C-alpha cells in the first residue's frame, strides 16, 4: 500500500575508506600515465586482469568508467555523441556513453579527483567476451582511435557445464596473450608473481562473497543498491592487498550490523532478488523507494558476478579460465534457473525483480521466459521493469514506481 | 453516515466514485486530468458528490489511485491502479479472471485468482501503441472526431491490419492504406485491431476476460472485436471507465472495515 515514509539510506561507515582507496587507484593510474612509470592496460571487468597485473601493468577498467557516467547521470550527455557517429542507440550504453565522453574529452574523473585531466592513455587493450561482444567493439574503437594494440579472449556462450575442453581452450587463449604483453610491458612473465596475484584476487573475491552472504541474516545488513557501490574495489582493485583490507573492514561492519539486528531497511517485510544490470542513474531513487516500502533488495546476479570461487594459485591458467567462464552471464538458461532458485531458497526471498535493460540484452534475463519458469518452480511472483543501465531515455520513473509499488501490494495480499 | 470514496487520477481523465456502507454506488464523476491533478481530483469528487444530499467530505475515507495518486493531500491512503482495477473487477466478477484495462496512456493485464488476490500483472512498455493516446493520434491523422471512431468501426466492411507497435510507424501505415484506397471505416477498424494485438502480445489471456478502462467505455465496439478475436465472451463491468475508482472506493471501505474489526 502506498505510503510516504522517511526513507533515508543508512550509511555504511567503511565507505569513507573505499572512497580513499578508489581515489588512490585513480591517482596512481594518472601518475603512471603521465610519467610512464608503468604501462597501462585497459581491461574488461571480467577479463584476465590478474595476468596483466602480474606483468606489471596498471589496469584501468572502462566498464567502471561507464558505471560512473551512469551513476553521475552524465551518460545521456554523451550517448547521443556516439549515436551521431554511427553507434546505434540499441547497443551497450556503457559503450556509447564512454565513447561519447571520450569524443567530448570529458570524464567524471576530473570532477571526482582534482588534478586528473583525463583518462589514463592505454598501452594495450585487453578484452574477454564473456560479458558480451560489445566489450570487444568498445575497445576496438579505442584501438583504432588511439592506434593501440588490442587482444583478448573469445569465450563460449550459453553453456551448461563448464567442460575441461572449454577450460583448456580459454586457458590456451590466455597463455597466447603473454608474448605480446611481455613485449608491451617490457617485463618477462613470472609464474610465481602470477600465482601471487591470483592468490590476492582469490582472497578478495572470497571476502566479497562473505560480504554478500551477510545478507543471509534477517534483517539483511546491506541492500543491492549499496552493494553495487561497495563492489568497486572487487572490480578494479582485486589482485591487491588494498582490496583485501577493505573487504575485511566492510565485512566486520556488516557482521556488527547483523549481530545488533540492524538491517539496511528498518521493518524489513519483504526480501527481493534483483536480476540484471543496475539502473545506475536511479540507484538512490530506487533504494529510497524500496526502503519506503519496507522492502529489502538483497541478492543479485550482478554483484555475485565478481565472486570467482574457482581461483586457484596452484593452477592459475586453468583456474582463471574456469572462473571467468563459469560466471552466470556465460551460462545456459537451465543453469541460470537453478542458480536463482538456489539463491531464493538460501536467502529466503519473497519475489524477484528483473531489469530488462534496453541496451544490454546479454544481461537482461527476462527475455527467454526465465521469470515465468521461476514463478512456476518457486511459486513466488516476479516483476519485470523496463529500463537501462545508463540510457535514461529508456526509463520511466512513473512506470517503474507504479510497477514496483503494485508488486509490493501484490506481496502484501498473499 | 460514512462514505467511501475512490479517486482515480489517470493520465488522461480523473474519475471519482462514492460508495455507501453497503458498497452501493451513490455518485461518480469524470473530468479531464489536465495539468493540475489536485484540481482535477477536486472537480471529479465534486461531481461525484452532486447526487448525495449530505456533505460527503465531512465523513468519508478517501483512497486515491492512478498516476496522480500521491498528489492529493487530503487522501487517507493511496493504492496503485493495478490493485484498484483488480479489486474493482472482482467486485463485479468474483471468480478467477484476467483484467484487461486499456487506459489513456497505458494498458494493463492483471490476473486475479478465486480469492480476489492478484497473481500477476503486466503493463505495456514505453510506447503509446495499444492505448487511448494511440487512438487519439490515429483519429487526428484520419481527421475524424474521436467520438466517431466507434460508429466508423461498425461500418467497416473488411479487417485490415496495422502491424507496427510504434505509434509513429502505425501512422505511416495508415498513410499507405489511404494511398491504397482503403475506406476510413476499414482503417478505423484496423486501428482497433491494432490495439487488440498490442494487448494480446502482453499475456496469453487465459480464462475469463474482463475488459475495462476508458477506451472500452467510449468504444464498446472494442469488446465485440475482442470477443471475435479470442472466440469467447468478454465481460465488461457496468462502469468500465470507473473500475479503478471503484476499486479505490472499495479499498476505502476495506480500510474502515479493518479499523472497525
mmCIF file with all atom_site columns, C-alpha atoms in Angstrom, chain A residues 1-4 356 372 375 381 383 386-387 393-395 398-399 401-403 405-407 409-410 413-414, chain B residues 66-70 77-84 105-106 117-126 251:
data_model
loop_
_atom_site.group_PDB
_atom_site.id
_atom_site.type_symbol
_atom_site.label_atom_id
_atom_site.label_alt_id
_atom_site.label_comp_id
_atom_site.label_asym_id
_atom_site.label_entity_id
_atom_site.label_seq_id
_atom_site.pdbx_PDB_ins_code
_atom_site.Cartn_x
_atom_site.Cartn_y
_atom_site.Cartn_z
_atom_site.occupancy
_atom_site.B_iso_or_equiv
_atom_site.pdbx_formal_charge
_atom_site.auth_seq_id
_atom_site.auth_comp_id
_atom_site.auth_asym_id
_atom_site.auth_atom_id
_atom_site.pdbx_PDB_model_num
ATOM 1  C CA . UNK A 1 1   ? 0.000   0.000   0.000   1.00 0.00 ? 1   UNK A CA 1
ATOM 2  C CA . UNK A 1 2   ? 1.410   3.338   -0.950  1.00 0.00 ? 2   UNK A CA 1
ATOM 3  C CA . UNK A 1 3   ? 2.596   5.445   1.909   1.00 0.00 ? 3   UNK A CA 1
ATOM 4  C CA . UNK A 1 4   ? 5.032   8.285   2.237   1.00 0.00 ? 4   UNK A CA 1
ATOM 5  C CA . UNK A 1 356 ? 15.011  -5.548  -18.804 1.00 0.00 ? 356 UNK A CA 1
ATOM 6  C CA . UNK A 1 372 ? 7.760   -17.395 -15.891 1.00 0.00 ? 372 UNK A CA 1
ATOM 7  C CA . UNK A 1 375 ? 7.334   -18.323 -10.894 1.00 0.00 ? 375 UNK A CA 1
ATOM 8  C CA . UNK A 1 381 ? 5.982   -13.649 -8.105  1.00 0.00 ? 381 UNK A CA 1
ATOM 9  C CA . UNK A 1 383 ? 8.240   -8.326  -11.850 1.00 0.00 ? 383 UNK A CA 1
ATOM 10 C CA . UNK A 1 386 ? 11.873  -1.770  -18.378 1.00 0.00 ? 386 UNK A CA 1
ATOM 11 C CA . UNK A 1 387 ? 14.853  0.490   -18.243 1.00 0.00 ? 387 UNK A CA 1
ATOM 12 C CA . UNK A 1 393 ? 15.768  7.759   -22.313 1.00 0.00 ? 393 UNK A CA 1
ATOM 13 C CA . UNK A 1 394 ? 14.703  4.140   -21.855 1.00 0.00 ? 394 UNK A CA 1
ATOM 14 C CA . UNK A 1 395 ? 13.494  4.504   -18.276 1.00 0.00 ? 395 UNK A CA 1
ATOM 15 C CA . UNK A 1 398 ? 6.481   6.728   -13.082 1.00 0.00 ? 398 UNK A CA 1
ATOM 16 C CA . UNK A 1 399 ? 6.123   3.349   -14.799 1.00 0.00 ? 399 UNK A CA 1
ATOM 17 C CA . UNK A 1 401 ? 7.458   3.203   -9.429  1.00 0.00 ? 401 UNK A CA 1
ATOM 18 C CA . UNK A 1 402 ? 3.921   2.101   -10.192 1.00 0.00 ? 402 UNK A CA 1
ATOM 19 C CA . UNK A 1 403 ? 5.117   -1.363  -11.144 1.00 0.00 ? 403 UNK A CA 1
ATOM 20 C CA . UNK A 1 405 ? 4.506   -0.435  -5.692  1.00 0.00 ? 405 UNK A CA 1
ATOM 21 C CA . UNK A 1 406 ? 1.923   -2.685  -7.336  1.00 0.00 ? 406 UNK A CA 1
ATOM 22 C CA . UNK A 1 407 ? 4.320   -5.605  -6.888  1.00 0.00 ? 407 UNK A CA 1
ATOM 23 C CA . UNK A 1 409 ? 0.876   -4.587  -2.874  1.00 0.00 ? 409 UNK A CA 1
ATOM 24 C CA . UNK A 1 410 ? 0.685   -7.996  -4.518  1.00 0.00 ? 410 UNK A CA 1
ATOM 25 C CA . UNK A 1 413 ? -2.064  -9.549  -0.306  1.00 0.00 ? 413 UNK A CA 1
ATOM 26 C CA . UNK A 1 414 ? -0.539  -13.025 -0.441  1.00 0.00 ? 414 UNK A CA 1
ATOM 27 C CA . UNK B 2 66  ? -3.647  6.386   -10.760 1.00 0.00 ? 66  UNK B CA 1
ATOM 28 C CA . UNK B 2 67  ? -0.674  8.462   -11.878 1.00 0.00 ? 67  UNK B CA 1
ATOM 29 C CA . UNK B 2 68  ? -1.611  11.349  -9.616  1.00 0.00 ? 68  UNK B CA 1
ATOM 30 C CA . UNK B 2 69  ? -2.388  9.212   -6.567  1.00 0.00 ? 69  UNK B CA 1
ATOM 31 C CA . UNK B 2 70  ? 0.256   10.902  -4.441  1.00 0.00 ? 70  UNK B CA 1
ATOM 32 C CA . UNK B 2 77  ? -4.330  6.389   1.586   1.00 0.00 ? 77  UNK B CA 1
ATOM 33 C CA . UNK B 2 78  ? -3.218  5.599   -1.924  1.00 0.00 ? 78  UNK B CA 1
ATOM 34 C CA . UNK B 2 79  ? -3.019  2.354   -3.864  1.00 0.00 ? 79  UNK B CA 1
ATOM 35 C CA . UNK B 2 80  ? -1.692  1.596   -7.315  1.00 0.00 ? 80  UNK B CA 1
ATOM 36 C CA . UNK B 2 81  ? -4.129  1.377   -10.181 1.00 0.00 ? 81  UNK B CA 1
ATOM 37 C CA . UNK B 2 82  ? -3.123  -2.261  -10.628 1.00 0.00 ? 82  UNK B CA 1
ATOM 38 C CA . UNK B 2 83  ? -4.570  -3.230  -7.260  1.00 0.00 ? 83  UNK B CA 1
ATOM 39 C CA . UNK B 2 84  ? -7.608  -0.978  -7.688  1.00 0.00 ? 84  UNK B CA 1
ATOM 40 C CA . UNK B 2 105 ? -1.641  6.191   -21.680 1.00 0.00 ? 105 UNK B CA 1
ATOM 41 C CA . UNK B 2 106 ? -1.111  2.616   -20.635 1.00 0.00 ? 106 UNK B CA 1
ATOM 42 C CA . UNK B 2 117 ? -5.771  -11.779 -4.901  1.00 0.00 ? 117 UNK B CA 1
ATOM 43 C CA . UNK B 2 118 ? -3.645  -10.746 -7.820  1.00 0.00 ? 118 UNK B CA 1
ATOM 44 C CA . UNK B 2 119 ? -1.149  -13.317 -9.032  1.00 0.00 ? 119 UNK B CA 1
ATOM 45 C CA . UNK B 2 120 ? 0.439   -11.475 -11.910 1.00 0.00 ? 120 UNK B CA 1
ATOM 46 C CA . UNK B 2 121 ? 0.313   -8.232  -13.819 1.00 0.00 ? 121 UNK B CA 1
ATOM 47 C CA . UNK B 2 122 ? 1.877   -6.602  -16.810 1.00 0.00 ? 122 UNK B CA 1
ATOM 48 C CA . UNK B 2 123 ? 1.825   -3.045  -18.058 1.00 0.00 ? 123 UNK B CA 1
ATOM 49 C CA . UNK B 2 124 ? 2.520   -2.077  -21.616 1.00 0.00 ? 124 UNK B CA 1
ATOM 50 C CA . UNK B 2 125 ? 6.012   -0.859  -22.256 1.00 0.00 ? 125 UNK B CA 1
ATOM 51 C CA . UNK B 2 126 ? 7.081   2.590   -23.197 1.00 0.00 ? 126 UNK B CA 1
ATOM 52 C CA . UNK B 2 251 ? -10.179 -0.134  -0.552  1.00 0.00 ? 251 UNK B CA 1
#
